[in-house]
Amino acid sequence: MMQSDERVDILIAGGGFAGLALAIALRQGLGPSTSIMVADPGLGKGHEGDERASAIVAAARRLFETLGVWESVAGQAQPILDMVVTDSRVEDTVRPVFLTFAGEVEPGEPFAHMIENRYLLEALEKKAAESGIALRATTVTDFTPPPERGRTNADRLGSGDPHTIQAQFADGGGASAHLLVAADGARSSIRQRAAIAVHGWSYGQSAIVTTVSHERDHEGRAVEHFLPNGPFAILPLTGRRSSIVWTETTPEAKRIVELPDDAFNAELEQRFKLHLGEIHAVGARHAHALGFFVARSFIAERIALVGDAAHLIHPIAGQGLNMGLRDVAALAEAVVDAARLGLDIGGADVLEHYQRWRRFDTMTMGVMTDGLNRLFSNRSPVLRLVRDVGLGLVDRVPNLKQVFIREAAGLVGDVPKLLRGKSL
Ligand SMILES: Cc1cc2nc3c(=O)[nH]c(=O)nc-3n(C[C@H](O)[C@H](O)[C@H](O)COP(=O)(O)OP(=O)(O)OC[C@H]3O[C@@H](n4cnc5c(N)ncnc54)[C@H](O)[C@@H]3O)c2cc1C
């Protein structure tokens, strides 16, 4: 039988972007009388090891602004002022530009910013601590669903309260909650314990991530070179630096990451070219294996999945975290609305409302990014012609481009309040 040390209203397993943003959003919407705990073994340990940077689209930036987090990281965020797409082979000396995007979603509001993950994660953790959210540096190892599920008495916990779920921690403690949120990433053990299957596959590709310093200013330009092994993205950071997300087949990515510095720089230069002058890789380099999945269900009894625990997509369009923040905003809104009506915040109606809101939208974005990757990551001359004609057409129709910009900025569809910059 599990022991439950503490009682909280909401327990969030995972203190990454999704878990921390959700905790702050719920705290703001529900007030201090609702107790919220985030459990993650990485809490309080800093984020220096994360070399990634993320494109934060306009809707996600509005959410961070509403949560009171954006102002503390704005100095580290680089607006993306325009974007160029090319389609070529590594050995091509000239890379014709097929598509350019420039513009703002509203006057003075760029469609996205680039920011290094560590700054945003540190700001979220600080805000969560200041907001009175309990931060527990431990792993959620197990949980017991409420008793209605047909468990025997021996499996049940504490009072046998049908309105609570019991979680067990690696440090020996535990907590009971009305709602357990799985924000524990793509390998979510809570999703697995809840027996929620996923539809998905591995791409056999990995993304090499590193930071590059260069001689000339990038002027806020993001560049996506579609190369046969996968996209090579140059994403502007503050100063004369850019974040590189460089997709290769997994064996090739492993080979490249393990090269000595000089040989690595030579491979990098071959793809980056010298349009920004001399370049140097600075900082660590890592390869992240890429896959795709969507969970068959985003909910189970008193459990909601958010972020990468619910879905994983290819970073080709820089949308994974932005999708996770859409989950966060939708779940927070559903829970806060229910609490104001005096309803059970972990009840089936609230969770089903959340799932209806998010699952279809997630499938749409998942299928789109998967299709983009398949269309571009190949050597077929026929597909190359098709995509280049397609890109050329989009480039010539300004209204169509504006539609794409708003879609990429996360401002299309049934957008939850926080992503529209409105408080709960
Ligand atoms: C190369 C690359 C580039 C990307 N670029 C972008 C981009 O530009 N824009 C974008 O929107 N997205 C991007 N993404 C996707 C984005 O990084 C992820 O979608 C995002 O980090 C997921 O956040 P999360 O909080 O859901 O999960 P995670 O960041 O994986 O956090 C999960 C947390 O849960 C904790 N945890 C795990 N198990 C447990 C447990 N049992 N108990 C308690 N805690 C637990 C972990 O310690 C971790 O802190 C990129 C991804 C890759 C690989």
mmCIF file of N, CA and C and ligand atoms in Angstrom, residues 12-20 38-43 47 50-57 60 113-115 117 121 136 138-142 169 182-190 206-209 235 244-246 286-290 306-325 327, ligand 1:
data_model
loop_
_atom_site.group_PDB
_atom_site.id
_atom_site.type_symbol
_atom_site.label_atom_id
_atom_site.label_comp_id
_atom_site.label_asym_id
_atom_site.label_seq_id
_atom_site.Cartn_x
_atom_site.Cartn_y
_atom_site.Cartn_z
ATOM 1 N N ILE A 12 1.857 18.171 -10.287
ATOM 2 C CA ILE A 12 2.383 18.158 -11.656
ATOM 3 C C ILE A 12 3.704 17.396 -11.639
ATOM 4 N N ALA A 13 3.784 16.318 -12.393
ATOM 5 C CA ALA A 13 5.027 15.549 -12.484
ATOM 6 C C ALA A 13 5.787 16.076 -13.684
ATOM 7 N N GLY A 14 6.928 16.727 -13.441
ATOM 8 C CA GLY A 14 7.727 17.283 -14.534
ATOM 9 C C GLY A 14 7.811 18.787 -14.422
ATOM 10 N N GLY A 15 9.026 19.280 -14.265
ATOM 11 C CA GLY A 15 9.249 20.731 -14.146
ATOM 12 C C GLY A 15 10.024 21.246 -15.333
ATOM 13 N N GLY A 16 9.645 20.800 -16.539
ATOM 14 C CA GLY A 16 10.182 21.391 -17.765
ATOM 15 C C GLY A 16 9.300 22.589 -18.117
ATOM 16 N N PHE A 17 9.340 22.998 -19.389
ATOM 17 C CA PHE A 17 8.543 24.164 -19.800
ATOM 18 C C PHE A 17 7.060 23.968 -19.493
ATOM 19 N N ALA A 18 6.543 22.794 -19.889
ATOM 20 C CA ALA A 18 5.098 22.587 -19.772
ATOM 21 C C ALA A 18 4.671 22.565 -18.306
ATOM 22 N N GLY A 19 5.382 21.797 -17.483
ATOM 23 C CA GLY A 19 4.980 21.646 -16.080
ATOM 24 C C GLY A 19 5.046 22.957 -15.318
ATOM 25 N N LEU A 20 6.141 23.702 -15.506
ATOM 26 C CA LEU A 20 6.286 24.954 -14.749
ATOM 27 C C LEU A 20 5.300 26.013 -15.233
ATOM 28 N N VAL A 38 4.928 20.880 -7.882
ATOM 29 C CA VAL A 38 5.633 20.345 -9.058
ATOM 30 C C VAL A 38 6.739 19.436 -8.535
ATOM 31 N N ALA A 39 6.799 18.215 -9.048
ATOM 32 C CA ALA A 39 7.869 17.284 -8.655
ATOM 33 C C ALA A 39 8.732 16.984 -9.874
ATOM 34 N N ASP A 40 10.030 17.178 -9.738
ATOM 35 C CA ASP A 40 10.976 16.895 -10.826
ATOM 36 C C ASP A 40 12.361 16.760 -10.190
ATOM 37 N N PRO A 41 13.093 15.687 -10.504
ATOM 38 C CA PRO A 41 14.402 15.530 -9.858
ATOM 39 C C PRO A 41 15.384 16.645 -10.234
ATOM 40 N N GLY A 42 15.116 17.362 -11.341
ATOM 41 C CA GLY A 42 16.053 18.396 -11.798
ATOM 42 C C GLY A 42 15.822 19.759 -11.146
ATOM 43 N N LEU A 43 14.784 19.897 -10.352
ATOM 44 C CA LEU A 43 14.483 21.226 -9.782
ATOM 45 C C LEU A 43 15.625 21.684 -8.870
ATOM 46 N N HIS A 47 20.130 24.837 -15.293
ATOM 47 C CA HIS A 47 19.838 24.272 -16.624
ATOM 48 C C HIS A 47 21.013 24.463 -17.578
ATOM 49 N N ASP A 50 21.530 22.283 -20.830
ATOM 50 C CA ASP A 50 20.644 22.318 -22.000
ATOM 51 C C ASP A 50 21.189 23.330 -22.998
ATOM 52 N N GLU A 51 21.754 22.813 -24.079
ATOM 53 C CA GLU A 51 22.382 23.696 -25.076
ATOM 54 C C GLU A 51 21.379 24.175 -26.113
ATOM 55 N N ARG A 52 20.109 23.763 -25.993
ATOM 56 C CA ARG A 52 19.129 24.100 -27.027
ATOM 57 C C ARG A 52 18.579 25.514 -26.870
ATOM 58 N N ALA A 53 18.101 26.021 -27.966
ATOM 59 C CA ALA A 53 17.366 27.281 -27.940
ATOM 60 C C ALA A 53 16.034 26.991 -28.618
ATOM 61 N N SER A 54 15.020 27.771 -28.323
ATOM 62 C CA SER A 54 13.706 27.496 -28.910
ATOM 63 C C SER A 54 13.158 28.730 -29.602
ATOM 64 N N ALA A 55 12.437 28.461 -30.680
ATOM 65 C CA ALA A 55 11.673 29.527 -31.325
ATOM 66 C C ALA A 55 10.363 29.631 -30.546
ATOM 67 N N ILE A 56 10.132 30.771 -29.948
ATOM 68 C CA ILE A 56 8.903 30.995 -29.187
ATOM 69 C C ILE A 56 7.992 31.855 -30.052
ATOM 70 N N VAL A 57 6.897 31.265 -30.519
ATOM 71 C CA VAL A 57 6.019 32.000 -31.433
ATOM 72 C C VAL A 57 5.220 33.055 -30.667
ATOM 73 N N ALA A 60 2.860 32.020 -27.865
ATOM 74 C CA ALA A 60 3.548 31.517 -26.666
ATOM 75 C C ALA A 60 4.183 32.675 -25.897
ATOM 76 N N HIS A 113 10.345 34.699 -31.465
ATOM 77 C CA HIS A 113 11.635 35.088 -30.879
ATOM 78 C C HIS A 113 12.441 33.812 -30.676
ATOM 79 N N MET A 114 13.750 33.922 -30.734
ATOM 80 C CA MET A 114 14.626 32.804 -30.344
ATOM 81 C C MET A 114 15.163 33.078 -28.950
ATOM 82 N N ILE A 115 15.141 32.049 -28.120
ATOM 83 C CA ILE A 115 15.711 32.210 -26.775
ATOM 84 C C ILE A 115 16.341 30.891 -26.336
ATOM 85 N N ASN A 117 17.062 27.864 -24.060
ATOM 86 C CA ASN A 117 16.160 27.186 -23.116
ATOM 87 C C ASN A 117 16.496 27.504 -21.667
ATOM 88 N N LEU A 121 13.838 28.489 -18.726
ATOM 89 C CA LEU A 121 13.565 27.512 -17.656
ATOM 90 C C LEU A 121 13.910 28.106 -16.286
ATOM 91 N N ARG A 136 9.242 20.139 -5.477
ATOM 92 C CA ARG A 136 9.848 18.952 -4.850
ATOM 93 C C ARG A 136 10.849 18.339 -5.811
ATOM 94 N N THR A 138 12.204 15.619 -6.782
ATOM 95 C CA THR A 138 12.126 14.158 -6.770
ATOM 96 C C THR A 138 11.337 13.661 -7.977
ATOM 97 N N THR A 139 11.453 12.356 -8.230
ATOM 98 C CA THR A 139 10.743 11.726 -9.347
ATOM 99 C C THR A 139 9.422 11.140 -8.851
ATOM 100 N N VAL A 140 8.379 11.240 -9.665
ATOM 101 C CA VAL A 140 7.141 10.517 -9.357
ATOM 102 C C VAL A 140 7.340 9.104 -9.901
ATOM 103 N N THR A 141 7.366 8.128 -9.017
ATOM 104 C CA THR A 141 7.694 6.768 -9.456
ATOM 105 C C THR A 141 6.464 5.916 -9.735
ATOM 106 N N ASP A 142 5.335 6.282 -9.131
ATOM 107 C CA ASP A 142 4.173 5.414 -9.248
ATOM 108 C C ASP A 142 2.934 6.194 -8.809
ATOM 109 N N PHE A 169 6.755 9.049 -4.488
ATOM 110 C CA PHE A 169 7.993 9.720 -4.930
ATOM 111 C C PHE A 169 9.215 8.827 -4.717
ATOM 112 N N ALA A 182 0.677 14.785 -16.029
ATOM 113 C CA ALA A 182 1.920 14.198 -16.546
ATOM 114 C C ALA A 182 2.547 15.205 -17.497
ATOM 115 N N ALA A 183 3.575 15.923 -16.992
ATOM 116 C CA ALA A 183 4.349 16.852 -17.834
ATOM 117 C C ALA A 183 5.769 16.324 -17.830
ATOM 118 N N ASP A 184 5.886 14.986 -17.862
ATOM 119 C CA ASP A 184 7.178 14.341 -17.632
ATOM 120 C C ASP A 184 7.876 13.923 -18.932
ATOM 121 N N GLY A 185 7.596 14.642 -20.016
ATOM 122 C CA GLY A 185 8.380 14.493 -21.238
ATOM 123 C C GLY A 185 8.005 13.286 -22.087
ATOM 124 N N ALA A 186 8.734 13.139 -23.207
ATOM 125 C CA ALA A 186 8.368 12.150 -24.228
ATOM 126 C C ALA A 186 8.376 10.718 -23.704
ATOM 127 N N ARG A 187 9.245 10.431 -22.727
ATOM 128 C CA ARG A 187 9.292 9.044 -22.213
ATOM 129 C C ARG A 187 8.403 8.892 -20.991
ATOM 130 N N SER A 188 7.419 9.731 -20.855
ATOM 131 C CA SER A 188 6.533 9.791 -19.686
ATOM 132 C C SER A 188 6.260 8.429 -19.034
ATOM 133 N N SER A 189 6.731 8.283 -17.816
ATOM 134 C CA SER A 189 6.451 7.013 -17.121
ATOM 135 C C SER A 189 5.008 7.011 -16.627
ATOM 136 N N ILE A 190 4.438 8.188 -16.405
ATOM 137 C CA ILE A 190 3.033 8.235 -15.961
ATOM 138 C C ILE A 190 2.122 7.780 -17.103
ATOM 139 N N SER A 206 18.632 12.268 -36.470
ATOM 140 C CA SER A 206 18.926 12.965 -35.213
ATOM 141 C C SER A 206 19.244 14.412 -35.545
ATOM 142 N N ALA A 207 18.945 15.301 -34.584
ATOM 143 C CA ALA A 207 19.246 16.725 -34.784
ATOM 144 C C ALA A 207 20.486 17.074 -33.969
ATOM 145 N N ILE A 208 21.498 17.561 -34.673
ATOM 146 C CA ILE A 208 22.705 18.041 -33.988
ATOM 147 C C ILE A 208 22.416 19.490 -33.591
ATOM 148 N N VAL A 209 22.629 19.796 -32.326
ATOM 149 C CA VAL A 209 22.363 21.162 -31.865
ATOM 150 C C VAL A 209 23.663 21.759 -31.364
ATOM 151 N N LEU A 235 19.366 29.752 -36.677
ATOM 152 C CA LEU A 235 18.338 30.537 -35.976
ATOM 153 C C LEU A 235 19.008 31.617 -35.138
ATOM 154 N N ILE A 244 22.142 26.359 -34.133
ATOM 155 C CA ILE A 244 22.070 25.464 -35.294
ATOM 156 C C ILE A 244 21.256 24.226 -34.919
ATOM 157 N N VAL A 245 20.277 23.903 -35.739
ATOM 158 C CA VAL A 245 19.576 22.619 -35.584
ATOM 159 C C VAL A 245 19.766 21.906 -36.922
ATOM 160 N N TRP A 246 20.579 20.869 -36.895
ATOM 161 C CA TRP A 246 21.138 20.276 -38.101
ATOM 162 C C TRP A 246 20.748 18.793 -38.130
ATOM 163 N N HIS A 286 25.349 18.356 -29.233
ATOM 164 C CA HIS A 286 24.650 17.121 -28.866
ATOM 165 C C HIS A 286 23.793 16.690 -30.031
ATOM 166 N N ALA A 287 23.524 15.385 -30.105
ATOM 167 C CA ALA A 287 22.583 14.890 -31.120
ATOM 168 C C ALA A 287 21.336 14.381 -30.405
ATOM 169 N N HIS A 288 20.165 14.830 -30.857
ATOM 170 C CA HIS A 288 18.890 14.408 -30.265
ATOM 171 C C HIS A 288 18.172 13.514 -31.272
ATOM 172 N N ALA A 289 17.883 12.274 -30.878
ATOM 173 C CA ALA A 289 17.155 11.358 -31.775
ATOM 174 C C ALA A 289 15.741 11.905 -31.997
ATOM 175 N N LEU A 290 15.248 11.815 -33.244
ATOM 176 C CA LEU A 290 13.952 12.423 -33.565
ATOM 177 C C LEU A 290 12.886 11.363 -33.831
ATOM 178 N N VAL A 306 0.304 16.589 -20.717
ATOM 179 C CA VAL A 306 0.586 17.836 -21.442
ATOM 180 C C VAL A 306 2.001 17.794 -22.023
ATOM 181 N N GLY A 307 2.235 18.602 -23.049
ATOM 182 C CA GLY A 307 3.576 18.743 -23.628
ATOM 183 C C GLY A 307 4.041 17.459 -24.295
ATOM 184 N N ASP A 308 5.362 17.227 -24.215
ATOM 185 C CA ASP A 308 5.942 16.063 -24.897
ATOM 186 C C ASP A 308 5.429 14.740 -24.327
ATOM 187 N N ALA A 309 4.849 14.739 -23.155
ATOM 188 C CA ALA A 309 4.251 13.496 -22.636
ATOM 189 C C ALA A 309 3.062 13.094 -23.511
ATOM 190 N N ALA A 310 2.421 14.077 -24.141
ATOM 191 C CA ALA A 310 1.237 13.806 -24.963
ATOM 192 C C ALA A 310 1.572 13.672 -26.444
ATOM 193 N N HIS A 311 2.646 14.328 -26.886
ATOM 194 C CA HIS A 311 2.973 14.322 -28.331
ATOM 195 C C HIS A 311 4.424 14.713 -28.546
ATOM 196 N N LEU A 312 4.987 14.143 -29.590
ATOM 197 C CA LEU A 312 6.367 14.481 -29.953
ATOM 198 C C LEU A 312 6.373 14.722 -31.452
ATOM 199 N N ILE A 313 6.970 15.833 -31.878
ATOM 200 C CA ILE A 313 7.004 16.085 -33.330
ATOM 201 C C ILE A 313 8.425 16.422 -33.766
ATOM 202 N N HIS A 314 8.633 16.392 -35.066
ATOM 203 C CA HIS A 314 9.936 16.749 -35.647
ATOM 204 C C HIS A 314 10.179 18.246 -35.430
ATOM 205 N N PRO A 315 11.432 18.639 -35.110
ATOM 206 C CA PRO A 315 11.665 20.079 -34.875
ATOM 207 C C PRO A 315 11.718 20.911 -36.154
ATOM 208 N N ILE A 316 11.359 20.326 -37.299
ATOM 209 C CA ILE A 316 11.472 21.010 -38.600
ATOM 210 C C ILE A 316 10.787 22.386 -38.597
ATOM 211 N N ALA A 317 9.653 22.495 -37.889
ATOM 212 C CA ALA A 317 8.953 23.788 -37.894
ATOM 213 C C ALA A 317 9.061 24.486 -36.532
ATOM 214 N N GLY A 318 9.903 23.954 -35.631
ATOM 215 C CA GLY A 318 10.109 24.594 -34.320
ATOM 216 C C GLY A 318 8.819 24.766 -33.543
ATOM 217 N N GLN A 319 7.978 23.719 -33.513
ATOM 218 C CA GLN A 319 6.640 23.896 -32.927
ATOM 219 C C GLN A 319 6.355 23.012 -31.712
ATOM 220 N N GLY A 320 7.301 22.120 -31.335
ATOM 221 C CA GLY A 320 7.003 21.148 -30.264
ATOM 222 C C GLY A 320 6.622 21.802 -28.952
ATOM 223 N N LEU A 321 7.451 22.695 -28.492
ATOM 224 C CA LEU A 321 7.172 23.384 -27.234
ATOM 225 C C LEU A 321 5.938 24.279 -27.370
ATOM 226 N N ASN A 322 5.815 24.919 -28.524
ATOM 227 C CA ASN A 322 4.646 25.788 -28.720
ATOM 228 C C ASN A 322 3.351 24.988 -28.630
ATOM 229 N N MET A 323 3.376 23.755 -29.145
ATOM 230 C CA MET A 323 2.186 22.893 -29.006
ATOM 231 C C MET A 323 1.945 22.547 -27.539
ATOM 232 N N GLY A 324 3.019 22.278 -26.825
ATOM 233 C CA GLY A 324 2.899 21.945 -25.400
ATOM 234 C C GLY A 324 2.303 23.116 -24.622
ATOM 235 N N LEU A 325 2.668 24.322 -25.016
ATOM 236 C CA LEU A 325 2.126 25.496 -24.308
ATOM 237 C C LEU A 325 0.654 25.697 -24.638
ATOM 238 N N ASP A 327 -1.346 23.129 -24.945
ATOM 239 C CA ASP A 327 -1.967 22.208 -23.978
ATOM 240 C C ASP A 327 -2.091 22.897 -22.624
HETATM 241 C C1 LIG B 1 16.632 19.690 -31.435
HETATM 242 C C2 LIG B 1 15.324 20.211 -30.938
HETATM 243 C C3 LIG B 1 14.954 21.521 -31.214
HETATM 244 C C4 LIG B 1 13.711 22.010 -30.788
HETATM 245 N N1 LIG B 1 13.356 23.290 -31.106
HETATM 246 C C5 LIG B 1 12.125 23.734 -30.747
HETATM 247 C C6 LIG B 1 11.706 25.061 -31.103
HETATM 248 O O1 LIG B 1 12.439 25.836 -31.723
HETATM 249 N N2 LIG B 1 10.453 25.473 -30.740
HETATM 250 C C7 LIG B 1 9.611 24.637 -30.079
HETATM 251 O O2 LIG B 1 8.453 25.034 -29.823
HETATM 252 N N3 LIG B 1 9.991 23.380 -29.709
HETATM 253 C C8 LIG B 1 11.223 22.921 -30.024
HETATM 254 N N4 LIG B 1 11.604 21.664 -29.654
HETATM 255 C C9 LIG B 1 10.704 20.851 -28.819
HETATM 256 C C10 LIG B 1 10.811 21.242 -27.341
HETATM 257 O O3 LIG B 1 12.150 21.262 -26.910
HETATM 258 C C11 LIG B 1 10.008 20.262 -26.490
HETATM 259 O O4 LIG B 1 8.716 20.145 -27.059
HETATM 260 C C12 LIG B 1 9.867 20.762 -25.049
HETATM 261 O O5 LIG B 1 11.125 20.867 -24.418
HETATM 262 C C13 LIG B 1 8.997 19.809 -24.242
HETATM 263 O O6 LIG B 1 8.783 20.342 -22.957
HETATM 264 P P1 LIG B 1 8.087 19.452 -21.847
HETATM 265 O O7 LIG B 1 8.053 20.308 -20.611
HETATM 266 O O8 LIG B 1 6.818 18.888 -22.345
HETATM 267 O O9 LIG B 1 9.055 18.191 -21.634
HETATM 268 P P2 LIG B 1 10.576 18.131 -21.160
HETATM 269 O O10 LIG B 1 11.310 19.360 -21.536
HETATM 270 O O11 LIG B 1 11.093 16.819 -21.645
HETATM 271 O O12 LIG B 1 10.471 18.116 -19.563
HETATM 272 C C14 LIG B 1 10.062 16.972 -18.865
HETATM 273 C C15 LIG B 1 10.531 17.106 -17.421
HETATM 274 O O13 LIG B 1 9.979 16.034 -16.669
HETATM 275 C C16 LIG B 1 10.950 15.536 -15.766
HETATM 276 N N5 LIG B 1 10.566 14.142 -15.472
HETATM 277 C C17 LIG B 1 10.661 13.053 -16.264
HETATM 278 N N6 LIG B 1 10.125 11.977 -15.662
HETATM 279 C C18 LIG B 1 9.654 12.412 -14.459
HETATM 280 C C19 LIG B 1 8.959 11.789 -13.391
HETATM 281 N N7 LIG B 1 8.638 10.490 -13.441
HETATM 282 N N8 LIG B 1 8.658 12.511 -12.295
HETATM 283 C C20 LIG B 1 8.949 13.834 -12.234
HETATM 284 N N9 LIG B 1 9.588 14.505 -13.240
HETATM 285 C C21 LIG B 1 9.920 13.791 -14.323
HETATM 286 C C22 LIG B 1 12.273 15.702 -16.485
HETATM 287 O O14 LIG B 1 13.327 15.801 -15.540
HETATM 288 C C23 LIG B 1 12.047 17.028 -17.241
HETATM 289 O O15 LIG B 1 12.481 18.146 -16.506
HETATM 290 C C24 LIG B 1 12.838 21.163 -30.069
HETATM 291 C C25 LIG B 1 13.217 19.854 -29.757
HETATM 292 C C26 LIG B 1 14.453 19.363 -30.205
HETATM 293 C C27 LIG B 1 14.843 17.942 -29.894
#
